[in-house]
GROMACS .gro file of C-alpha atoms in nm:
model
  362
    1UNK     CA    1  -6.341   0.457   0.637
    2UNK     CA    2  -6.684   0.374   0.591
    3UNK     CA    3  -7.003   0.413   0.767
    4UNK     CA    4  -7.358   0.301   0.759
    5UNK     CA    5  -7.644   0.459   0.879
    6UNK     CA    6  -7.872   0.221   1.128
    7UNK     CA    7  -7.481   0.165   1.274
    8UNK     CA    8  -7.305   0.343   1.549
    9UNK     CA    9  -6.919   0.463   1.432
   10UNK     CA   10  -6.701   0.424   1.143
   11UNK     CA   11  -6.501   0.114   1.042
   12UNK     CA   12  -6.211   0.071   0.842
   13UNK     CA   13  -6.187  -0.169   0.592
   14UNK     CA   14  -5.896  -0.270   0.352
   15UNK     CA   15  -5.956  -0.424   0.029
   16UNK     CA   16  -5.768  -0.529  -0.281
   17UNK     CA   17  -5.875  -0.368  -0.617
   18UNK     CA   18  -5.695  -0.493  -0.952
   19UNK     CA   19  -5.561  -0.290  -1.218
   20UNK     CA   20  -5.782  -0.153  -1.463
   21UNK     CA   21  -5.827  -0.447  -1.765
   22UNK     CA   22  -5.790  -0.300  -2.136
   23UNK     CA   23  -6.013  -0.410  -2.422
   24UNK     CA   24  -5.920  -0.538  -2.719
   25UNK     CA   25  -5.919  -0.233  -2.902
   26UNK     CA   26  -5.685  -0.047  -2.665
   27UNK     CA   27  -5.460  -0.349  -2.642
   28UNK     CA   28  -5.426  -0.311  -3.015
   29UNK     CA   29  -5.403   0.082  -2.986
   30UNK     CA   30  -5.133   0.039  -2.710
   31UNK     CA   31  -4.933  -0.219  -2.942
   32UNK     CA   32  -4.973   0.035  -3.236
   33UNK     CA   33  -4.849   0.352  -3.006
   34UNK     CA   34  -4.551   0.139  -2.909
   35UNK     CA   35  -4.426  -0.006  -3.247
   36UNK     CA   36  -4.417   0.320  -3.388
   37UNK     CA   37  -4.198   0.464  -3.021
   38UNK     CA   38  -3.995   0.125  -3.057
   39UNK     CA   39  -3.722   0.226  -3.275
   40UNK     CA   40  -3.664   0.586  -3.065
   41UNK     CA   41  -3.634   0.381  -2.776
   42UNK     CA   42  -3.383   0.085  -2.874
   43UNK     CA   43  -3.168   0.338  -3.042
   44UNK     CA   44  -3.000   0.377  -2.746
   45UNK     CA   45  -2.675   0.667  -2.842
   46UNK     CA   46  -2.682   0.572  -3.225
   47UNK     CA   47  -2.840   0.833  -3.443
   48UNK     CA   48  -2.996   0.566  -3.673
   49UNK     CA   49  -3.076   0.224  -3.735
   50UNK     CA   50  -2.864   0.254  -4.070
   51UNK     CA   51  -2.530   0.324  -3.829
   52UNK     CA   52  -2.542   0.135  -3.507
   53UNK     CA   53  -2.182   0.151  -3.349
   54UNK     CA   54  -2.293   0.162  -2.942
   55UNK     CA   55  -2.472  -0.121  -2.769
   56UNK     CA   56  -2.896  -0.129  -2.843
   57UNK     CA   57  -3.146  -0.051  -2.514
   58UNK     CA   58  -3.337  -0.372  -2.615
   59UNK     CA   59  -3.615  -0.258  -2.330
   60UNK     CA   60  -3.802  -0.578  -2.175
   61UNK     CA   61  -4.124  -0.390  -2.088
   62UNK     CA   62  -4.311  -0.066  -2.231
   63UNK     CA   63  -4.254   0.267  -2.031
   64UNK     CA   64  -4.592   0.276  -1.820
   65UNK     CA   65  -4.773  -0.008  -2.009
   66UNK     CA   66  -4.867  -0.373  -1.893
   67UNK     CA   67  -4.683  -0.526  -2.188
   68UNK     CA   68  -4.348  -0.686  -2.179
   69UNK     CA   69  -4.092  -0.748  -2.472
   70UNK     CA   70  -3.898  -1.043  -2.595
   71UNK     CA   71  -3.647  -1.026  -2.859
   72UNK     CA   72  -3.476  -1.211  -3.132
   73UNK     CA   73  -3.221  -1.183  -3.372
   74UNK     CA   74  -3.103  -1.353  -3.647
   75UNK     CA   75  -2.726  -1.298  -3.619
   76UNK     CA   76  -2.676  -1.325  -3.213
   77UNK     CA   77  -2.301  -1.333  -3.288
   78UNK     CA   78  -2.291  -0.993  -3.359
   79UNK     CA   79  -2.604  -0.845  -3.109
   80UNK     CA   80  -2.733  -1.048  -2.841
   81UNK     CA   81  -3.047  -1.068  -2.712
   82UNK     CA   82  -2.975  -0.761  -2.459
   83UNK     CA   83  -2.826  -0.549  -2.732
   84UNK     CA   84  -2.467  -0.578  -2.658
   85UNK     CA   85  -2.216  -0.547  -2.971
   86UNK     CA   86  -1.952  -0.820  -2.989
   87UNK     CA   87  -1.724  -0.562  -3.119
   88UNK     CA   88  -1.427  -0.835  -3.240
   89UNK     CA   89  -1.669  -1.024  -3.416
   90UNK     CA   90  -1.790  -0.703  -3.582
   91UNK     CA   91  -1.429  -0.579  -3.634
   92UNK     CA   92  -1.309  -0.890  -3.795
   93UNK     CA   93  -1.613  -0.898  -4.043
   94UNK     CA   94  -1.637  -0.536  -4.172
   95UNK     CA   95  -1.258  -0.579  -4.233
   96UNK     CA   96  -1.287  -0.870  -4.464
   97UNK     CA   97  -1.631  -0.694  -4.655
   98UNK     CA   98  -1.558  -0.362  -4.571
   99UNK     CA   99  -1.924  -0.301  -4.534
  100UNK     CA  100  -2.154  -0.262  -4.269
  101UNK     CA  101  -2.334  -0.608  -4.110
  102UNK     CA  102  -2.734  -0.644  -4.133
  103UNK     CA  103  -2.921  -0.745  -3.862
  104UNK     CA  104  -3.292  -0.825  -3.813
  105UNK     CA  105  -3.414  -0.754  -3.479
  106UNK     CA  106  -3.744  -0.921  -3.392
  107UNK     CA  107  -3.916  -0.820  -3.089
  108UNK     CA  108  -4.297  -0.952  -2.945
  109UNK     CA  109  -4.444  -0.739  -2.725
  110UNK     CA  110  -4.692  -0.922  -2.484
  111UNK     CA  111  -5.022  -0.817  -2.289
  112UNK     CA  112  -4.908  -0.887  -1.909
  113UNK     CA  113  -5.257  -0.990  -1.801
  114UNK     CA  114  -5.364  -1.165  -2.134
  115UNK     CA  115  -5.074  -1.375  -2.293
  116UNK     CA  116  -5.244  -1.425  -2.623
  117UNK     CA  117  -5.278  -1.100  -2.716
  118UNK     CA  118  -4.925  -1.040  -2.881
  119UNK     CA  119  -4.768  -0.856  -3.136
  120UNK     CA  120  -4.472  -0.882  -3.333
  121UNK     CA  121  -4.217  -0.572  -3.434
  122UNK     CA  122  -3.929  -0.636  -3.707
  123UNK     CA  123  -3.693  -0.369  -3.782
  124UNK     CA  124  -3.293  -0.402  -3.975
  125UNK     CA  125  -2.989  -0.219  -3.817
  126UNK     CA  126  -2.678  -0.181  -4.021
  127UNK     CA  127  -2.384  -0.259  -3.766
  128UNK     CA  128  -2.021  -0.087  -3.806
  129UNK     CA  129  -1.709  -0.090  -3.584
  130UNK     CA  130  -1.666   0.172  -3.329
  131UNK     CA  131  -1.567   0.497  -3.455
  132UNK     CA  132  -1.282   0.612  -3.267
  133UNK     CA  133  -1.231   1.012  -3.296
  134UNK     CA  134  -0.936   1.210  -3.146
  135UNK     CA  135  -0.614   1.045  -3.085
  136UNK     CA  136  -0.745   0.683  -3.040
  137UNK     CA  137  -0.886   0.722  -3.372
  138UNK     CA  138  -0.551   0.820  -3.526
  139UNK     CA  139  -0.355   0.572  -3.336
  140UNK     CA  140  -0.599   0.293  -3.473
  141UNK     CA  141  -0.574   0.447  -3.870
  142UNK     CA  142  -0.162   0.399  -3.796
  143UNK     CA  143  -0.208   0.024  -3.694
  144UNK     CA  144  -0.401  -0.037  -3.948
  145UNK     CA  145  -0.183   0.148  -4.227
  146UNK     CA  146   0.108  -0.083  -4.075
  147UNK     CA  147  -0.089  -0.413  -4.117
  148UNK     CA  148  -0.144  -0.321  -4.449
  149UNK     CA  149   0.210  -0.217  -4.483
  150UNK     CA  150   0.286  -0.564  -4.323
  151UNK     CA  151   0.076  -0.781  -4.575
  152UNK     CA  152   0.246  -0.620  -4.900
  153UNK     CA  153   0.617  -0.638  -4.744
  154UNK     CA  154   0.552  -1.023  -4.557
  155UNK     CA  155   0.826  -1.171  -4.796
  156UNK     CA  156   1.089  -0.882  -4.732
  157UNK     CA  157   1.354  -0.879  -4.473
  158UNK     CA  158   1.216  -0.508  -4.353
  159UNK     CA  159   0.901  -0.392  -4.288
  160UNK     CA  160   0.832  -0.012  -4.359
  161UNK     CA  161   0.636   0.147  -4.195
  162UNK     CA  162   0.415   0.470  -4.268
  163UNK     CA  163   0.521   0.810  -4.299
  164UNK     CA  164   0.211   0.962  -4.309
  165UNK     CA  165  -0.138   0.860  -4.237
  166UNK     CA  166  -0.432   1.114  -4.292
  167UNK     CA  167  -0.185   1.348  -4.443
  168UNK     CA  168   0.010   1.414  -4.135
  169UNK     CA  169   0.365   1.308  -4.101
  170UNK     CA  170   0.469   1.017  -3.844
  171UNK     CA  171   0.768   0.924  -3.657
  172UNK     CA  172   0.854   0.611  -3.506
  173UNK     CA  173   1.083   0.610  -3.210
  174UNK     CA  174   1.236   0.283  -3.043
  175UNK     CA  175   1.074   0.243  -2.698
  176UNK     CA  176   1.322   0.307  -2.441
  177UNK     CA  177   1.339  -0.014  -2.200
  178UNK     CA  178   1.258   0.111  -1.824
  179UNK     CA  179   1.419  -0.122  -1.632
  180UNK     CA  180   1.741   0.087  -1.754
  181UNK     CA  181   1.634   0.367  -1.589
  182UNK     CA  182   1.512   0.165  -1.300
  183UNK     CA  183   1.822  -0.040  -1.288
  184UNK     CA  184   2.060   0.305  -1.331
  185UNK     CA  185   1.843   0.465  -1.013
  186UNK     CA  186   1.937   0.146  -0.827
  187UNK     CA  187   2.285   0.174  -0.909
  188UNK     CA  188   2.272   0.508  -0.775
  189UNK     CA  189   2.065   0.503  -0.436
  190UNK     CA  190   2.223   0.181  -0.372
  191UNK     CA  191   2.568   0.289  -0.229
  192UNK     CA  192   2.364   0.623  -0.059
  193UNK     CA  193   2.144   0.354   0.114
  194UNK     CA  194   2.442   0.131   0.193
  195UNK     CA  195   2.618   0.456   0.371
  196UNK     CA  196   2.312   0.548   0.555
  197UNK     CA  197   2.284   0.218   0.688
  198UNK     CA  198   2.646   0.172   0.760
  199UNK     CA  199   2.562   0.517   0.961
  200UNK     CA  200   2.272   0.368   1.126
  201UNK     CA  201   2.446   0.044   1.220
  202UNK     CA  202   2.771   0.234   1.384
  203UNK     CA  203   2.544   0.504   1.505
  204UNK     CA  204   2.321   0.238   1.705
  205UNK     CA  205   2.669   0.028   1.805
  206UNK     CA  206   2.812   0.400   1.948
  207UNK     CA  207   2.489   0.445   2.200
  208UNK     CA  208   2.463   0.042   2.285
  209UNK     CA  209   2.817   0.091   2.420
  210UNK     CA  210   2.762   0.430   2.584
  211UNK     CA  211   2.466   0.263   2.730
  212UNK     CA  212   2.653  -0.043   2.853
  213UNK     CA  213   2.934   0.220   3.008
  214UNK     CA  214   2.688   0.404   3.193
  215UNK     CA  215   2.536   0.135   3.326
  216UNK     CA  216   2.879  -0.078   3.445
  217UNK     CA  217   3.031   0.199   3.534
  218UNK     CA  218   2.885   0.159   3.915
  219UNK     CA  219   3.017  -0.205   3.914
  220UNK     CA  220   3.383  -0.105   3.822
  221UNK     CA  221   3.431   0.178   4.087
  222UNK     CA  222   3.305  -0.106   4.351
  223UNK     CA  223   3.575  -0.333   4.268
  224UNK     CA  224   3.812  -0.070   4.241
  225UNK     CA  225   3.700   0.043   4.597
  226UNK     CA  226   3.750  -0.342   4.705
  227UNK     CA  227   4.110  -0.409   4.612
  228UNK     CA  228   4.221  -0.100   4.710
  229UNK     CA  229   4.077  -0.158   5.061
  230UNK     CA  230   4.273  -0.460   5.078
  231UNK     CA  231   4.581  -0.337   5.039
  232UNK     CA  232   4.653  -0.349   4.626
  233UNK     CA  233   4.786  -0.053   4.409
  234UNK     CA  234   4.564   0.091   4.177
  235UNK     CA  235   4.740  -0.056   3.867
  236UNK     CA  236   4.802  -0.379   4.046
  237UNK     CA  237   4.378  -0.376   4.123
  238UNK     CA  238   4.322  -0.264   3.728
  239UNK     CA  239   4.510  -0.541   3.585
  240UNK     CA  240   4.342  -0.832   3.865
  241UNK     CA  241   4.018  -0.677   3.755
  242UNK     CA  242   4.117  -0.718   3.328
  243UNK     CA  243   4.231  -1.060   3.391
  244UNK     CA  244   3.944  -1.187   3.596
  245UNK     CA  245   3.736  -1.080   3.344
  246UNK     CA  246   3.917  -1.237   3.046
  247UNK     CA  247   3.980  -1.582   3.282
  248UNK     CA  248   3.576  -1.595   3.325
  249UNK     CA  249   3.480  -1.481   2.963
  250UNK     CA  250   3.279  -1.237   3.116
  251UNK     CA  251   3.132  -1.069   2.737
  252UNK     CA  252   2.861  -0.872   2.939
  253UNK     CA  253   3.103  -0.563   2.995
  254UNK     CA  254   3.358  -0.610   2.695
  255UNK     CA  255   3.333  -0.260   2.608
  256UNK     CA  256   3.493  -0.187   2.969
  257UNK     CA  257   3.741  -0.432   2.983
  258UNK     CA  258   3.871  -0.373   2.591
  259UNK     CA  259   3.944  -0.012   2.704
  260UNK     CA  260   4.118  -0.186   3.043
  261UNK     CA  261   4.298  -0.375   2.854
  262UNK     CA  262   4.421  -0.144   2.637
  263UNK     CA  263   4.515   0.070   2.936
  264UNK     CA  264   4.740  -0.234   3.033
  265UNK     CA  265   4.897  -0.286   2.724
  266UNK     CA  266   4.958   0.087   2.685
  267UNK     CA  267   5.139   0.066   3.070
  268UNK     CA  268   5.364  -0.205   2.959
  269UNK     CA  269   5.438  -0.025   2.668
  270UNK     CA  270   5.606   0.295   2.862
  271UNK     CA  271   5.365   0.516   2.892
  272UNK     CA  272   5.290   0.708   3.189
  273UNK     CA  273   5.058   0.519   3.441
  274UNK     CA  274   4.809   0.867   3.528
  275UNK     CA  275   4.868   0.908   3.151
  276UNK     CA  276   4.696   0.594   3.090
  277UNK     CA  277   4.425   0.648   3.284
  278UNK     CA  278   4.374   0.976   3.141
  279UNK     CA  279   4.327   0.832   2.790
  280UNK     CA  280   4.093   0.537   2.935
  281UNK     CA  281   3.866   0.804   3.038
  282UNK     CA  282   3.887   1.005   2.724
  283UNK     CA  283   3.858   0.704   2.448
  284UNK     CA  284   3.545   0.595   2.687
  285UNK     CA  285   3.412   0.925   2.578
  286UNK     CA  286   3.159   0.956   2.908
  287UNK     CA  287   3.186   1.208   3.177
  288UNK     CA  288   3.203   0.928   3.439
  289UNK     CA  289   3.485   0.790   3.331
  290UNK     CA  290   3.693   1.118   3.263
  291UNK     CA  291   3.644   1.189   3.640
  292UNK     CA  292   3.729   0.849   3.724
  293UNK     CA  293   4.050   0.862   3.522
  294UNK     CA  294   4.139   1.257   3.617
  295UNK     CA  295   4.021   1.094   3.972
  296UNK     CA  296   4.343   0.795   3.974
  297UNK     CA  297   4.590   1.037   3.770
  298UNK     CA  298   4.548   1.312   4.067
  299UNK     CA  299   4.566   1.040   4.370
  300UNK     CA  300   4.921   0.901   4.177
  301UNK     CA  301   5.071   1.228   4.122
  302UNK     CA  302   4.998   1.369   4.529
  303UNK     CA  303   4.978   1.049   4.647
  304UNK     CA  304   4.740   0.753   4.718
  305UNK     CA  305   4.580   0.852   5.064
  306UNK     CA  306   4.251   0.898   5.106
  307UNK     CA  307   4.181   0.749   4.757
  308UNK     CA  308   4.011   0.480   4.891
  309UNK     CA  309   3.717   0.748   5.016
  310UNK     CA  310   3.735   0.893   4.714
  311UNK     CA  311   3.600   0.584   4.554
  312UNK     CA  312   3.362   0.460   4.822
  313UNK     CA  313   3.188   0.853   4.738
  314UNK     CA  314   3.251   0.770   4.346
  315UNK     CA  315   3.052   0.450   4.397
  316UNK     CA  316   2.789   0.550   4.592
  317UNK     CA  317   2.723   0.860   4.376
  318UNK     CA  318   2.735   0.603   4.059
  319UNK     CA  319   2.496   0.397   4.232
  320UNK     CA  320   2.257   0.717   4.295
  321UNK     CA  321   2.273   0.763   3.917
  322UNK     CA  322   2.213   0.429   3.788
  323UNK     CA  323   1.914   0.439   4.001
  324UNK     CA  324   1.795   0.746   3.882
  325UNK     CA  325   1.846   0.630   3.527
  326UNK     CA  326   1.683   0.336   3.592
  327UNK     CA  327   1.354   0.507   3.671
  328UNK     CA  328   1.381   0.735   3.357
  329UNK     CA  329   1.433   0.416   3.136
  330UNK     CA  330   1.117   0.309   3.355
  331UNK     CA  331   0.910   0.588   3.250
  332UNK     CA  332   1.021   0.613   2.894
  333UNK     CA  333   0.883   0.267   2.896
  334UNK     CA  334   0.577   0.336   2.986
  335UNK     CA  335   0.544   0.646   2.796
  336UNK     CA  336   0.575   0.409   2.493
  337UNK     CA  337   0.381   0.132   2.560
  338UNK     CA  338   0.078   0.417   2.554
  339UNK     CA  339   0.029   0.363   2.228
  340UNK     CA  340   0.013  -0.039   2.201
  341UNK     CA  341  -0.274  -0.008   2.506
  342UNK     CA  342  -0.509   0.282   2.274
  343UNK     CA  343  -0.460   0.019   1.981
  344UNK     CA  344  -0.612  -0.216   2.260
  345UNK     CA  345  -0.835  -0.044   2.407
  346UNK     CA  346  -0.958   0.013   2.052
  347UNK     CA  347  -0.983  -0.317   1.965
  348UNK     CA  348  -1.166  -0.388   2.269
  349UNK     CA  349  -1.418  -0.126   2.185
  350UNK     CA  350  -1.484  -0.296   1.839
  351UNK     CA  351  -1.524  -0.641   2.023
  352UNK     CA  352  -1.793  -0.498   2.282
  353UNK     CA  353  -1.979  -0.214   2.058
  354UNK     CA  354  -2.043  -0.368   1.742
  355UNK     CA  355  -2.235  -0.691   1.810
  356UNK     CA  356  -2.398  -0.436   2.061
  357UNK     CA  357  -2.512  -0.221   1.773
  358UNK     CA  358  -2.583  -0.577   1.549
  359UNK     CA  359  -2.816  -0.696   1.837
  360UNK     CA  360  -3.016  -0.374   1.799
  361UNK     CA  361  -3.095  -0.376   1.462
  362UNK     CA  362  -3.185  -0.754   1.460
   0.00000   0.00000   0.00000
């Protein structure tokens, strides 16, 4: 804010001020102040110059000075210009002189505002291979004692390898191959899975035909109801019923018409016709049909009248429950097609909301 007097009010005004300029003498006293902090700071984790194992902070710039820093080196296969190690080069070199590797850093440090006022810092840094401490470290000292091993024994047949290294005792043990182990658990969960499955498979098979029992059953009792009505015995209407089917091909109520079938053979074989009913009803395994079959045995033995109402109420009462199946099959539907419409809804959320939310922030 500023204000004059002679003028009414206060005005604002912005304005841009540069950065205080250094003479020459505190340009050389800030170059002096830094050469002497330079080797603290491109130390980085080493201890000392004389022992650099970890990569160099080879700063650009001067903590909280206008001067920047470039840097050379006279062996940029070993440090680069950033201060990173190439550790294999370093490896391979100390191995064959078994020495450290000099290296002159140069660095020129640079007034920001006033390019010719430089100065130039030089300093040597002994570089050595990573000391690994712990159990890397004495997992590298064994390969190493087994090159060595491997270089005195190349012409034998055997190679030998250490029993000690450091003065502690080694054993070497083959390394067990894992797909063994992976191939032996396969072997084992294999048949286990195969049985499940096999479970699964007749388990699934068992309710399709229960399913396909129920839900013919309604269809059989009408027929039944028909050719009784016009005039037929009951095992003269079972067979005309088997043998239609089989004459048409009719595979969309096999399970039925097996068991039929082998209610006709088991007829024709000697046995007892209420008998065979009986059994249809019981190897069909469902309540309907164990009434239907305890329903013909009982009409044979006292005699066939009023079967034919018997059946017309069978049929009619099947009808009522295939109906009221029907809508429970309906609902369980629905129940699980909840789940498919969240994952939509969901998805339709996403669509709508988020290029909402993008428009916003634009």
């Amino acid at each position: 804010m500023a204000e004059a007097e002679g003028q009414e009010g206060a005005d604002t005004i912005e304005a841009s001020v540069s950065p205080r300029a250094y003479t020459e003498k505190e340009i050389r006293e800030v170059f002096d102040k830094s050469i002497k902090k330079m080797e603290d700071w491109i130390l980085g984790e080493n201890k000392s110059p004389d022992r650099v194992e970890s990569d160099l902070n080879l700063i650009t710039e001067i903590p909280g000075e206008p001067v920047d820093v470039s840097w050379e080196t006279d062996r940029y296969d070993v440090i680069s210009v950033r201060g990173e190690l190439n550790r294999e080069q370093i490896d391979a070199q100390t191995e064959a002189d078994g020495d450290g590797i000099l290296v002159t850093l140069g660095a020129v440090l640079t007034y920001r505002d006033r390019m010719s006022n430089q100065a130039r810092y030089e300093c040597l840094v002994r570089v050595y291979p990573e000391t690994l401490r712990g159990r890397d470290g004495f997992i590298k000292r064994i390969k190493k004692k087994i090159e060595e091993n491997d270089v005195g024994t190349r012409t034998e047949p055997v190679l030998m390898l250490p029993d000690s290294v450091d003065g502690q005792i080694v054993r070497f043990y083959p390394v067990m191959d894992k797909r063994g182990i992976v191939l032996l658990a396969m072997a084992v969960l294999m048949p286990v899975l195969l049985l499940a499955l096999d479970r699964q498979n007749k388990e699934k098979e068992a309710e399709d035909r229960r399913r396909q029992l129920r839900l013919h059953y309604p269809e059989l009792v009408n027929k039944l109801t028909l050719l009784l009505g016009a005039g037929m015995t009951v095992k003269r209407a079972w067979i005309k019923i088997t043998e239609d089917a089989y004459k048409r091909g009719d595979k969309q109520m096999h399970y039925i018409y097996e068991e039929m079938r082998y209610t006709c053979r088991e007829m024709e074989s000697g046995v007892m016709e209420s008998e065979s009913y009986e059994r249809f009803g019981r190897r069909c395994g469902i309540q309907e049909y164990i009434r239907l079959g305890a329903l013909l045995s009982q009409n044979l033995r006292k005699g066939t009248k009023g079967l034919n109402a018997l059946l017309r109420a069978e049929a009619v009462q099947a009808f009522e429950e295939r109906k009221a199946r029907a809508k429970r099959l309906g609902e369980e539907a629905g129940t699980k097609l909840l789940l498919p419409m969240f994952l939509m809804l969901a998805v339709v959320l996403v669509i709508v909301v988020v290029p909402a939310f993008l428009s916003i922030q634009l």
